[in-house]
């Protein structure tokens, strides 16, 4: 072999060996680029879907306000028509009285102006006419003249004749807002679509989660569960007391409770406190709770349709209740040092064996107006 060629072989082999990790790094960056491109497409899709939902929700509010505006304008028009009709009747009645009085005055003045015996002939008729028309109480006739005192009352403006402006405008925006509670609802927990497993689907209002037939092509972002079919709430808690209710219905299997922010979302989930989960689970109609790695079977007289989750962060207590009668089902204790999130899992559904959804129930909302003390 030519010495020069032999001298080149070793460096080339060394460079060839060094090339492998570089190629692997290139493949890594290529996969990352593809993942970023997929994420960018998903961001665009999310924005478009969210925009449609925002517009749809505001259209509902606009429709409510339009209908409420029409109802209140109709009430104003009705009051205007009613009071205008009453006033027209009042005006017509006064006009009739004015016309009658004018006619009688003219007739009496003509009778008085008569200087012949015809006055005496019409005197009794004029007197009788005055008595009948004006309900004269007494008739005095000194010096061939008479003066009548009538019981006809003077016209007066009706009380409450004007539009009740205060009724229509007083605290208008507040009263509309108060009525709006009937068409809007508040849920103490909304679910985070960026954490949901690809085999799960959320409702548009982010309050219901259910299994899907197929795995959706969602980005594998760090927040998302990729093995455990679960989802977290969108907001976590670092102090205080918090509670929410979940409709479980007749689902045979599910899990719900709270989870630490730092729980491992990749790979299989062990829903136990040691792994950052404080949950109540049902598997094939059997209830289980876990305060440690050992799960405890819970016996109840009847299966609840709803579960109330109650978190006392400062005391490190998570309790579960049947809200129909507030029967305590189970209580877990722990030490919370980081943000805790609501956790829901409708569990797997193979061949439709676990149908149904988990739904966060709306909370009650009330408005209390407190006047100045």
mmCIF file of C-alpha atoms in Angstrom:
data_model
loop_
_atom_site.group_PDB
_atom_site.id
_atom_site.type_symbol
_atom_site.label_atom_id
_atom_site.label_comp_id
_atom_site.label_asym_id
_atom_site.label_seq_id
_atom_site.Cartn_x
_atom_site.Cartn_y
_atom_site.Cartn_z
ATOM 1 C CA UNK A 1 0.000 0.000 0.000
ATOM 2 C CA UNK A 2 1.233 3.459 -0.823
ATOM 3 C CA UNK A 3 2.424 5.141 2.371
ATOM 4 C CA UNK A 4 0.421 8.284 1.621
ATOM 5 C CA UNK A 5 -2.828 6.324 1.347
ATOM 6 C CA UNK A 6 -2.100 4.481 4.596
ATOM 7 C CA UNK A 7 -1.539 7.800 6.301
ATOM 8 C CA UNK A 8 -4.946 9.078 5.129
ATOM 9 C CA UNK A 9 -6.954 6.020 6.173
ATOM 10 C CA UNK A 10 -6.752 6.480 9.926
ATOM 11 C CA UNK A 11 -7.875 10.157 9.963
ATOM 12 C CA UNK A 12 -10.755 9.361 7.635
ATOM 13 C CA UNK A 13 -11.930 6.528 9.834
ATOM 14 C CA UNK A 14 -11.685 8.828 12.816
ATOM 15 C CA UNK A 15 -13.741 11.497 11.054
ATOM 16 C CA UNK A 16 -16.242 8.857 9.876
ATOM 17 C CA UNK A 17 -16.682 7.717 13.467
ATOM 18 C CA UNK A 18 -17.107 11.316 14.618
ATOM 19 C CA UNK A 19 -19.738 11.805 11.937
ATOM 20 C CA UNK A 20 -22.242 9.423 13.550
ATOM 21 C CA UNK A 21 -23.094 11.555 16.597
ATOM 22 C CA UNK A 22 -23.346 14.606 14.352
ATOM 23 C CA UNK A 23 -25.808 12.794 12.104
ATOM 24 C CA UNK A 24 -27.764 11.675 15.144
ATOM 25 C CA UNK A 25 -27.805 15.273 16.383
ATOM 26 C CA UNK A 26 -29.070 16.337 12.943
ATOM 27 C CA UNK A 27 -31.864 13.784 13.151
ATOM 28 C CA UNK A 28 -32.711 15.082 16.630
ATOM 29 C CA UNK A 29 -32.917 18.647 15.377
ATOM 30 C CA UNK A 30 -34.942 17.526 12.369
ATOM 31 C CA UNK A 31 -37.453 15.777 14.622
ATOM 32 C CA UNK A 32 -37.552 18.859 16.852
ATOM 33 C CA UNK A 33 -38.212 21.047 13.824
ATOM 34 C CA UNK A 34 -41.043 18.760 12.712
ATOM 35 C CA UNK A 35 -42.472 18.825 16.220
ATOM 36 C CA UNK A 36 -42.268 22.641 16.280
ATOM 37 C CA UNK A 37 -43.945 22.865 12.885
ATOM 38 C CA UNK A 38 -46.699 20.573 14.134
ATOM 39 C CA UNK A 39 -47.034 22.714 17.260
ATOM 40 C CA UNK A 40 -47.214 25.879 15.130
ATOM 41 C CA UNK A 41 -50.058 24.344 13.106
ATOM 42 C CA UNK A 42 -51.821 23.362 16.311
ATOM 43 C CA UNK A 43 -51.393 26.912 17.668
ATOM 44 C CA UNK A 44 -53.057 28.253 14.539
ATOM 45 C CA UNK A 45 -55.860 25.708 14.829
ATOM 46 C CA UNK A 46 -56.306 26.525 18.525
ATOM 47 C CA UNK A 47 -56.498 30.257 17.786
ATOM 48 C CA UNK A 48 -59.112 29.794 15.051
ATOM 49 C CA UNK A 49 -61.246 27.467 17.162
ATOM 50 C CA UNK A 50 -60.965 29.734 20.209
ATOM 51 C CA UNK A 51 -61.903 32.769 18.108
ATOM 52 C CA UNK A 52 -65.024 30.995 16.855
ATOM 53 C CA UNK A 53 -65.973 30.060 20.404
ATOM 54 C CA UNK A 54 -65.428 33.600 21.693
ATOM 55 C CA UNK A 55 -67.613 34.998 18.920
ATOM 56 C CA UNK A 56 -70.294 32.381 19.585
ATOM 57 C CA UNK A 57 -70.332 33.144 23.327
ATOM 58 C CA UNK A 58 -70.500 36.889 22.753
ATOM 59 C CA UNK A 59 -73.277 36.402 20.206
ATOM 60 C CA UNK A 60 -75.283 34.659 22.928
ATOM 61 C CA UNK A 61 -74.705 37.627 25.224
ATOM 62 C CA UNK A 62 -75.550 40.094 22.442
ATOM 63 C CA UNK A 63 -78.739 38.164 21.701
ATOM 64 C CA UNK A 64 -79.703 38.224 25.374
ATOM 65 C CA UNK A 65 -79.078 41.972 25.557
ATOM 66 C CA UNK A 66 -81.058 42.605 22.362
ATOM 67 C CA UNK A 67 -84.004 40.611 23.671
ATOM 68 C CA UNK A 68 -83.793 42.274 27.088
ATOM 69 C CA UNK A 69 -83.648 45.709 25.438
ATOM 70 C CA UNK A 70 -86.762 44.906 23.411
ATOM 71 C CA UNK A 71 -88.617 43.669 26.502
ATOM 72 C CA UNK A 72 -87.836 46.852 28.413
ATOM 73 C CA UNK A 73 -88.684 49.119 25.481
ATOM 74 C CA UNK A 74 -91.972 47.218 25.053
ATOM 75 C CA UNK A 75 -92.744 47.817 28.753
ATOM 76 C CA UNK A 76 -92.037 51.527 28.281
ATOM 77 C CA UNK A 77 -94.253 51.699 25.160
ATOM 78 C CA UNK A 78 -97.046 49.842 26.962
ATOM 79 C CA UNK A 79 -96.954 52.289 29.875
ATOM 80 C CA UNK A 80 -96.866 55.211 27.459
ATOM 81 C CA UNK A 81 -99.915 53.905 25.558
ATOM 82 C CA UNK A 82 -101.838 53.165 28.753
ATOM 83 C CA UNK A 83 -101.200 56.552 30.344
ATOM 84 C CA UNK A 84 -101.692 58.403 27.061
ATOM 85 C CA UNK A 85 -105.055 56.650 26.652
ATOM 86 C CA UNK A 86 -106.090 57.621 30.188
ATOM 87 C CA UNK A 87 -105.017 61.203 29.550
ATOM 88 C CA UNK A 88 -106.895 61.318 26.239
ATOM 89 C CA UNK A 89 -110.037 60.112 27.985
ATOM 90 C CA UNK A 90 -109.510 62.756 30.654
ATOM 91 C CA UNK A 91 -109.070 65.457 28.003
ATOM 92 C CA UNK A 92 -112.177 64.296 26.130
ATOM 93 C CA UNK A 93 -114.225 64.342 29.339
ATOM 94 C CA UNK A 94 -113.042 67.851 30.198
ATOM 95 C CA UNK A 95 -113.738 68.968 26.613
ATOM 96 C CA UNK A 96 -117.307 67.631 26.871
ATOM 97 C CA UNK A 97 -117.786 69.503 30.146
ATOM 98 C CA UNK A 98 -116.370 72.665 28.590
ATOM 99 C CA UNK A 99 -118.729 72.351 25.631
ATOM 100 C CA UNK A 100 -121.722 71.676 27.899
ATOM 101 C CA UNK A 101 -120.879 74.586 30.184
ATOM 102 C CA UNK A 102 -120.400 76.904 27.233
ATOM 103 C CA UNK A 103 -123.767 75.933 25.782
ATOM 104 C CA UNK A 104 -125.549 76.506 29.092
ATOM 105 C CA UNK A 105 -123.833 79.821 29.674
ATOM 106 C CA UNK A 106 -124.869 80.963 26.202
ATOM 107 C CA UNK A 107 -128.432 79.818 26.805
ATOM 108 C CA UNK A 108 -128.693 81.549 30.190
ATOM 109 C CA UNK A 109 -127.117 84.754 28.876
ATOM 110 C CA UNK A 110 -129.638 84.826 26.073
ATOM 111 C CA UNK A 111 -132.473 84.268 28.555
ATOM 112 C CA UNK A 112 -131.216 87.094 30.751
ATOM 113 C CA UNK A 113 -130.988 89.448 27.792
ATOM 114 C CA UNK A 114 -134.662 88.853 26.971
ATOM 115 C CA UNK A 115 -136.724 91.924 27.955
ATOM 116 C CA UNK A 116 -140.183 90.725 27.137
ATOM 117 C CA UNK A 117 -142.554 88.179 28.598
ATOM 118 C CA UNK A 118 -140.815 85.382 26.768
ATOM 119 C CA UNK A 119 -138.208 85.357 29.575
ATOM 120 C CA UNK A 120 -140.841 84.271 32.059
ATOM 121 C CA UNK A 121 -141.929 81.500 29.738
ATOM 122 C CA UNK A 122 -138.466 80.074 29.413
ATOM 123 C CA UNK A 123 -137.432 80.762 33.028
ATOM 124 C CA UNK A 124 -138.751 77.489 34.433
ATOM 125 C CA UNK A 125 -137.267 75.502 31.554
ATOM 126 C CA UNK A 126 -133.852 77.206 31.985
ATOM 127 C CA UNK A 127 -133.922 76.629 35.743
ATOM 128 C CA UNK A 128 -134.863 72.965 35.260
ATOM 129 C CA UNK A 129 -132.100 72.581 32.656
ATOM 130 C CA UNK A 130 -129.511 74.055 35.005
ATOM 131 C CA UNK A 131 -130.615 71.767 37.822
ATOM 132 C CA UNK A 132 -130.424 68.691 35.638
ATOM 133 C CA UNK A 133 -127.177 69.554 33.857
ATOM 134 C CA UNK A 134 -125.189 70.949 36.772
ATOM 135 C CA UNK A 135 -126.914 69.401 39.810
ATOM 136 C CA UNK A 136 -127.639 72.830 41.277
ATOM 137 C CA UNK A 137 -127.966 72.735 45.066
ATOM 138 C CA UNK A 138 -129.777 76.065 45.435
ATOM 139 C CA UNK A 139 -131.176 78.747 43.203
ATOM 140 C CA UNK A 140 -131.446 82.325 44.428
ATOM 141 C CA UNK A 141 -133.338 84.899 42.336
ATOM 142 C CA UNK A 142 -133.037 88.342 43.949
ATOM 143 C CA UNK A 143 -133.899 91.296 41.650
ATOM 144 C CA UNK A 144 -134.932 89.051 38.746
ATOM 145 C CA UNK A 145 -131.523 87.375 38.706
ATOM 146 C CA UNK A 146 -130.492 83.953 39.896
ATOM 147 C CA UNK A 147 -127.149 82.579 40.877
ATOM 148 C CA UNK A 148 -126.408 78.842 40.659
ATOM 149 C CA UNK A 149 -123.912 76.917 42.757
ATOM 150 C CA UNK A 150 -122.932 73.641 41.079
ATOM 151 C CA UNK A 151 -121.622 70.438 42.580
ATOM 152 C CA UNK A 152 -119.545 69.824 39.393
ATOM 153 C CA UNK A 153 -115.995 69.385 40.706
ATOM 154 C CA UNK A 154 -113.108 71.308 39.237
ATOM 155 C CA UNK A 155 -110.887 69.153 36.989
ATOM 156 C CA UNK A 156 -107.632 67.912 38.525
ATOM 157 C CA UNK A 157 -104.560 66.206 37.056
ATOM 158 C CA UNK A 158 -104.422 62.523 37.859
ATOM 159 C CA UNK A 159 -101.856 61.258 40.363
ATOM 160 C CA UNK A 160 -99.287 58.941 38.760
ATOM 161 C CA UNK A 161 -100.132 60.194 35.304
ATOM 162 C CA UNK A 162 -96.494 60.613 34.241
ATOM 163 C CA UNK A 163 -94.159 57.890 32.973
ATOM 164 C CA UNK A 164 -92.393 56.118 35.855
ATOM 165 C CA UNK A 165 -88.933 56.938 34.504
ATOM 166 C CA UNK A 166 -87.191 55.697 37.642
ATOM 167 C CA UNK A 167 -88.768 52.252 37.202
ATOM 168 C CA UNK A 168 -87.335 51.957 33.699
ATOM 169 C CA UNK A 169 -83.907 53.522 34.248
ATOM 170 C CA UNK A 170 -83.135 52.962 37.925
ATOM 171 C CA UNK A 171 -80.144 50.591 38.291
ATOM 172 C CA UNK A 172 -80.861 49.409 34.745
ATOM 173 C CA UNK A 173 -77.446 47.904 34.036
ATOM 174 C CA UNK A 174 -77.353 46.209 37.436
ATOM 175 C CA UNK A 175 -80.809 44.666 37.009
ATOM 176 C CA UNK A 176 -79.918 43.421 33.513
ATOM 177 C CA UNK A 177 -76.678 41.989 34.872
ATOM 178 C CA UNK A 178 -78.620 40.314 37.681
ATOM 179 C CA UNK A 179 -81.050 38.791 35.188
ATOM 180 C CA UNK A 180 -78.136 37.642 33.060
ATOM 181 C CA UNK A 181 -77.302 35.103 35.773
ATOM 182 C CA UNK A 182 -80.153 33.056 34.363
ATOM 183 C CA UNK A 183 -78.417 32.608 31.018
ATOM 184 C CA UNK A 184 -74.786 32.353 32.082
ATOM 185 C CA UNK A 185 -73.160 29.915 34.437
ATOM 186 C CA UNK A 186 -69.975 29.763 36.448
ATOM 187 C CA UNK A 187 -67.927 26.625 36.949
ATOM 188 C CA UNK A 188 -65.293 26.640 39.691
ATOM 189 C CA UNK A 189 -63.021 24.449 37.557
ATOM 190 C CA UNK A 190 -62.310 24.667 33.829
ATOM 191 C CA UNK A 191 -60.191 21.971 32.229
ATOM 192 C CA UNK A 192 -56.881 22.684 30.498
ATOM 193 C CA UNK A 193 -56.843 21.394 26.885
ATOM 194 C CA UNK A 194 -53.040 21.619 26.844
ATOM 195 C CA UNK A 195 -52.853 18.823 29.424
ATOM 196 C CA UNK A 196 -55.501 16.463 28.022
ATOM 197 C CA UNK A 197 -54.484 13.009 26.776
ATOM 198 C CA UNK A 198 -54.891 12.605 22.980
ATOM 199 C CA UNK A 199 -57.503 9.879 23.515
ATOM 200 C CA UNK A 200 -59.716 12.286 25.438
ATOM 201 C CA UNK A 201 -61.954 15.072 24.191
ATOM 202 C CA UNK A 202 -63.100 18.218 25.981
ATOM 203 C CA UNK A 203 -66.375 20.063 25.478
ATOM 204 C CA UNK A 204 -66.215 23.553 23.983
ATOM 205 C CA UNK A 205 -66.848 25.128 27.383
ATOM 206 C CA UNK A 206 -63.988 23.056 28.906
ATOM 207 C CA UNK A 207 -66.152 21.493 31.615
ATOM 208 C CA UNK A 208 -66.644 17.931 30.289
ATOM 209 C CA UNK A 209 -64.127 15.221 29.360
ATOM 210 C CA UNK A 210 -64.845 11.925 27.630
ATOM 211 C CA UNK A 211 -63.056 9.126 25.798
ATOM 212 C CA UNK A 212 -62.732 9.212 22.019
ATOM 213 C CA UNK A 213 -62.509 6.320 19.615
ATOM 214 C CA UNK A 214 -59.210 7.451 18.102
ATOM 215 C CA UNK A 215 -56.045 9.092 19.287
ATOM 216 C CA UNK A 216 -55.996 12.689 18.138
ATOM 217 C CA UNK A 217 -52.844 14.204 16.567
ATOM 218 C CA UNK A 218 -52.019 16.606 19.399
ATOM 219 C CA UNK A 219 -48.571 18.087 20.125
ATOM 220 C CA UNK A 220 -46.597 16.154 22.734
ATOM 221 C CA UNK A 221 -45.950 19.272 24.798
ATOM 222 C CA UNK A 222 -44.470 18.878 28.304
ATOM 223 C CA UNK A 223 -47.791 19.655 30.005
ATOM 224 C CA UNK A 224 -49.728 16.883 28.248
ATOM 225 C CA UNK A 225 -50.408 13.393 29.624
ATOM 226 C CA UNK A 226 -49.202 10.917 27.011
ATOM 227 C CA UNK A 227 -50.112 7.600 28.664
ATOM 228 C CA UNK A 228 -52.523 8.145 31.537
ATOM 229 C CA UNK A 229 -55.915 9.202 30.148
ATOM 230 C CA UNK A 230 -56.285 12.301 32.292
ATOM 231 C CA UNK A 231 -56.596 16.068 32.283
ATOM 232 C CA UNK A 232 -55.841 18.817 34.815
ATOM 233 C CA UNK A 233 -57.745 21.935 35.740
ATOM 234 C CA UNK A 234 -56.591 25.171 34.156
ATOM 235 C CA UNK A 235 -55.967 26.898 37.487
ATOM 236 C CA UNK A 236 -54.130 25.594 40.519
ATOM 237 C CA UNK A 237 -54.159 26.508 44.191
ATOM 238 C CA UNK A 238 -51.397 27.456 46.613
ATOM 239 C CA UNK A 239 -53.509 28.301 49.660
ATOM 240 C CA UNK A 240 -57.012 28.382 51.074
ATOM 241 C CA UNK A 241 -60.064 26.158 50.779
ATOM 242 C CA UNK A 242 -61.546 25.162 47.425
ATOM 243 C CA UNK A 243 -64.308 22.824 46.319
ATOM 244 C CA UNK A 244 -65.991 21.638 43.139
ATOM 245 C CA UNK A 245 -68.400 18.906 42.094
ATOM 246 C CA UNK A 246 -68.032 16.390 39.268
ATOM 247 C CA UNK A 247 -70.905 14.519 37.646
ATOM 248 C CA UNK A 248 -69.799 10.883 37.300
ATOM 249 C CA UNK A 249 -73.199 9.433 36.434
ATOM 250 C CA UNK A 250 -73.177 5.705 35.762
ATOM 251 C CA UNK A 251 -69.604 5.413 34.525
ATOM 252 C CA UNK A 252 -68.114 2.135 35.792
ATOM 253 C CA UNK A 253 -64.564 3.532 36.088
ATOM 254 C CA UNK A 254 -63.044 6.959 36.729
ATOM 255 C CA UNK A 255 -60.634 8.875 38.960
ATOM 256 C CA UNK A 256 -60.734 12.414 40.291
ATOM 257 C CA UNK A 257 -59.085 14.552 42.941
ATOM 258 C CA UNK A 258 -55.987 16.774 42.961
ATOM 259 C CA UNK A 259 -52.442 16.484 41.657
ATOM 260 C CA UNK A 260 -49.194 18.335 42.205
ATOM 261 C CA UNK A 261 -47.958 20.559 39.379
ATOM 262 C CA UNK A 262 -44.727 18.543 39.161
ATOM 263 C CA UNK A 263 -46.349 15.121 38.591
ATOM 264 C CA UNK A 264 -44.779 13.068 35.818
ATOM 265 C CA UNK A 265 -47.147 13.344 32.878
ATOM 266 C CA UNK A 266 -45.233 11.040 30.598
ATOM 267 C CA UNK A 267 -45.656 7.311 30.985
ATOM 268 C CA UNK A 268 -47.904 5.272 33.229
ATOM 269 C CA UNK A 269 -49.611 7.004 36.145
ATOM 270 C CA UNK A 270 -49.754 5.642 39.665
ATOM 271 C CA UNK A 271 -52.448 7.761 41.285
ATOM 272 C CA UNK A 272 -51.073 7.681 44.828
ATOM 273 C CA UNK A 273 -49.822 10.443 47.157
ATOM 274 C CA UNK A 274 -46.192 9.312 46.817
ATOM 275 C CA UNK A 275 -46.465 10.186 43.123
ATOM 276 C CA UNK A 276 -48.276 13.464 43.731
ATOM 277 C CA UNK A 277 -51.913 12.343 43.370
ATOM 278 C CA UNK A 278 -54.658 12.498 46.012
ATOM 279 C CA UNK A 279 -57.647 10.913 44.287
ATOM 280 C CA UNK A 280 -60.779 8.847 44.657
ATOM 281 C CA UNK A 281 -61.097 6.099 42.038
ATOM 282 C CA UNK A 282 -63.781 3.749 40.830
ATOM 283 C CA UNK A 283 -62.910 0.596 38.926
ATOM 284 C CA UNK A 284 -65.732 -1.580 37.638
ATOM 285 C CA UNK A 285 -68.128 -0.020 40.158
ATOM 286 C CA UNK A 286 -65.797 -0.522 43.159
ATOM 287 C CA UNK A 287 -64.621 2.620 44.969
ATOM 288 C CA UNK A 288 -61.031 3.031 46.137
ATOM 289 C CA UNK A 289 -59.155 5.732 48.021
ATOM 290 C CA UNK A 290 -55.412 6.047 48.594
ATOM 291 C CA UNK A 291 -53.562 7.851 51.374
ATOM 292 C CA UNK A 292 -50.426 5.834 50.618
ATOM 293 C CA UNK A 293 -49.263 3.228 48.122
ATOM 294 C CA UNK A 294 -51.976 0.942 49.523
ATOM 295 C CA UNK A 295 -55.461 1.529 48.127
ATOM 296 C CA UNK A 296 -58.437 1.144 50.421
ATOM 297 C CA UNK A 297 -61.724 -0.281 49.172
ATOM 298 C CA UNK A 298 -64.684 1.882 50.217
ATOM 299 C CA UNK A 299 -68.131 0.449 50.804
ATOM 300 C CA UNK A 300 -71.168 2.697 50.337
ATOM 301 C CA UNK A 301 -74.877 1.995 50.596
ATOM 302 C CA UNK A 302 -75.390 3.531 47.154
ATOM 303 C CA UNK A 303 -73.196 4.751 44.353
ATOM 304 C CA UNK A 304 -73.099 8.561 44.137
ATOM 305 C CA UNK A 305 -73.948 10.283 40.871
ATOM 306 C CA UNK A 306 -71.834 13.263 41.822
ATOM 307 C CA UNK A 307 -68.628 13.648 43.783
ATOM 308 C CA UNK A 308 -67.731 16.786 45.701
ATOM 309 C CA UNK A 309 -63.982 17.379 45.987
ATOM 310 C CA UNK A 310 -62.883 19.625 48.828
ATOM 311 C CA UNK A 311 -59.289 20.831 49.123
ATOM 312 C CA UNK A 312 -57.942 22.474 52.261
ATOM 313 C CA UNK A 313 -54.474 23.403 51.069
ATOM 314 C CA UNK A 314 -53.177 24.895 54.315
ATOM 315 C CA UNK A 315 -54.174 21.850 56.382
ATOM 316 C CA UNK A 316 -53.115 19.396 53.673
ATOM 317 C CA UNK A 317 -56.517 17.699 53.483
ATOM 318 C CA UNK A 318 -58.463 16.437 50.473
ATOM 319 C CA UNK A 319 -61.992 15.185 51.192
ATOM 320 C CA UNK A 320 -64.625 13.570 48.998
ATOM 321 C CA UNK A 321 -68.384 13.816 49.615
ATOM 322 C CA UNK A 322 -71.666 12.681 48.120
ATOM 323 C CA UNK A 323 -73.273 16.131 47.631
ATOM 324 C CA UNK A 324 -76.815 14.729 47.618
ATOM 325 C CA UNK A 325 -76.655 14.384 51.406
ATOM 326 C CA UNK A 326 -73.044 15.511 52.078
ATOM 327 C CA UNK A 327 -72.039 12.024 53.215
ATOM 328 C CA UNK A 328 -68.267 11.936 53.623
ATOM 329 C CA UNK A 329 -66.814 9.245 51.358
ATOM 330 C CA UNK A 330 -63.098 9.496 51.971
ATOM 331 C CA UNK A 331 -60.394 11.855 53.264
ATOM 332 C CA UNK A 332 -56.692 11.991 52.370
ATOM 333 C CA UNK A 333 -53.985 13.936 54.150
ATOM 334 C CA UNK A 334 -50.644 15.165 52.919
ATOM 335 C CA UNK A 335 -48.211 18.062 52.889
ATOM 336 C CA UNK A 336 -48.619 20.476 50.000
ATOM 337 C CA UNK A 337 -45.600 22.582 49.052
ATOM 338 C CA UNK A 338 -46.418 23.433 45.454
ATOM 339 C CA UNK A 339 -49.391 24.352 43.312
ATOM 340 C CA UNK A 340 -52.183 21.763 43.332
ATOM 341 C CA UNK A 341 -54.448 21.212 40.332
ATOM 342 C CA UNK A 342 -57.845 19.520 39.949
ATOM 343 C CA UNK A 343 -57.369 16.089 38.353
ATOM 344 C CA UNK A 344 -59.927 14.155 36.275
ATOM 345 C CA UNK A 345 -59.609 10.842 34.499
ATOM 346 C CA UNK A 346 -62.555 9.140 32.732
ATOM 347 C CA UNK A 347 -60.266 6.076 32.527
ATOM 348 C CA UNK A 348 -59.922 3.885 29.454
ATOM 349 C CA UNK A 349 -62.914 2.650 27.493
ATOM 350 C CA UNK A 350 -62.135 -0.503 25.560
ATOM 351 C CA UNK A 351 -64.872 -1.549 23.130
ATOM 352 C CA UNK A 352 -67.283 0.891 24.773
ATOM 353 C CA UNK A 353 -67.019 -0.792 28.184
ATOM 354 C CA UNK A 354 -66.692 2.529 30.038
ATOM 355 C CA UNK A 355 -68.995 5.032 28.304
ATOM 356 C CA UNK A 356 -69.986 8.439 29.511
ATOM 357 C CA UNK A 357 -68.186 11.602 30.517
ATOM 358 C CA UNK A 358 -67.001 13.414 33.618
ATOM 359 C CA UNK A 359 -68.575 16.856 33.928
ATOM 360 C CA UNK A 360 -67.599 19.692 36.235
ATOM 361 C CA UNK A 361 -70.869 20.987 37.678
ATOM 362 C CA UNK A 362 -71.678 24.718 37.625
ATOM 363 C CA UNK A 363 -71.500 26.545 40.912
ATOM 364 C CA UNK A 364 -74.175 28.785 42.371
ATOM 365 C CA UNK A 365 -73.747 32.519 41.852
ATOM 366 C CA UNK A 366 -75.648 35.323 43.540
ATOM 367 C CA UNK A 367 -75.517 39.110 43.499
ATOM 368 C CA UNK A 368 -75.954 41.002 46.739
ATOM 369 C CA UNK A 369 -76.308 44.783 46.655
ATOM 370 C CA UNK A 370 -75.104 46.335 49.919
ATOM 371 C CA UNK A 371 -76.208 49.951 50.418
ATOM 372 C CA UNK A 372 -74.067 52.467 52.279
ATOM 373 C CA UNK A 373 -74.208 51.955 56.008
#
